[in-house]
Amino acid sequence: MSSEKSIRKERKLSILQEELKSYKSFLKGARKAKFEQIQNESIELSVGDIVVMYGSIMTYGIVVDISETKSKIVFLTTNLLLSSQKALKLRINHLVNTVVVSPIDLSIPNEKIRLCAEKIGRIPENLLKKVLENHDVLKRIENGEVAQDLFGDMQPQTFGKTIQEYYNLERSRILESLDLDNQKNVVKIRFTDYFRKEEFVKQYASLLAAENVSTISGDGYILELDAENSALKIYFDDRYVGNLGEIELDGKVIYSGEIPNILEVSDIPPISLGLAKELVKFMKK
């Protein structure tokens, strides 16, 4: 019986890996496509609205919060196979019937989202609450928080390598499609202004690994690692932007002052995303 379970598990993993391979192949030609502007005039959005943005892939989301300048969107994925089994499924009346909640959320400038998004529906308050609760669970799993297993032991939660890579790729695709790098408040620094590459590589030799463009969320920020362009980008949450703070990398203060939307560290060695998250530290003053 255990042998049959093992075979089924390996078969399922193989299917997931093939699906991810197919998705990555598609992204090679589609990654640079931006979301299209489909509105001549800005539309009004409300909390609970379901929206779609058109680009290389139709991208769905739910408006969960609105401020004077930005709208927070929890994104919904259309790939049911590569999504977590814990993700809440939703029925929508559009070109696809079923989408699932993801751990991906972004605060998008209103002038951008209101021109490139189309409202296709709305969910009631009780369902919105379930979406937010499920999104929070997925975020905690993605961040590796611990939970009790079947035996009562506390173990780190995980999506597994394949599903986590899919979420990383999706987050990166959405960021690029929104072209958020064009925001005014971007601070760029060089890794070599603070570290000697040779010493850094020697110190972390066993933990360094080249990766494709990938992202992971932290407490109030998103890390995006672009190994191809030797860059590490930190996208800060609205609650931090404009406040005074310090950002450390490997124990050294690399930025101090008003927190920008994006901090970009260029000329960085081929650091792994996991190591990058361990080495980055944000302190609000």
Short mmCIF file of C-alpha atoms in Angstrom, two decimals, residues 107 180 216-225 232-238 240-241 259-264:
data_model
loop_
_atom_site.label_atom_id
_atom_site.label_comp_id
_atom_site.label_asym_id
_atom_site.label_seq_id
_atom_site.Cartn_x
_atom_site.Cartn_y
_atom_site.Cartn_z
CA SER A 107 -0.72 47.91 -3.81
CA LEU A 180 6.09 49.29 -11.32
CA ILE A 216 9.30 36.14 -2.25
CA SER A 217 7.36 38.21 0.24
CA GLY A 218 8.54 39.37 3.65
CA ASP A 219 6.91 41.41 6.39
CA GLY A 220 5.97 44.57 4.51
CA TYR A 221 8.09 44.07 1.44
CA ILE A 222 8.69 41.89 -1.61
CA LEU A 223 12.14 40.70 -2.65
CA GLU A 224 12.77 40.19 -6.35
CA LEU A 225 16.01 38.52 -7.39
CA LEU A 232 18.13 42.56 -6.05
CA LYS A 233 15.00 44.71 -5.77
CA ILE A 234 13.06 45.42 -2.59
CA TYR A 235 9.45 46.59 -3.10
CA PHE A 236 8.19 48.21 0.10
CA ASP A 237 4.61 48.13 1.34
CA ASP A 238 2.66 51.41 1.56
CA TYR A 240 6.60 51.84 5.15
CA VAL A 241 6.96 54.13 2.10
CA ILE A 259 11.85 54.59 2.58
CA PRO A 260 11.31 54.50 -1.21
CA ASN A 261 8.84 52.41 -3.18
CA ILE A 262 11.74 50.37 -4.53
CA LEU A 263 15.34 49.89 -3.43
CA GLU A 264 17.48 48.27 -6.13
#
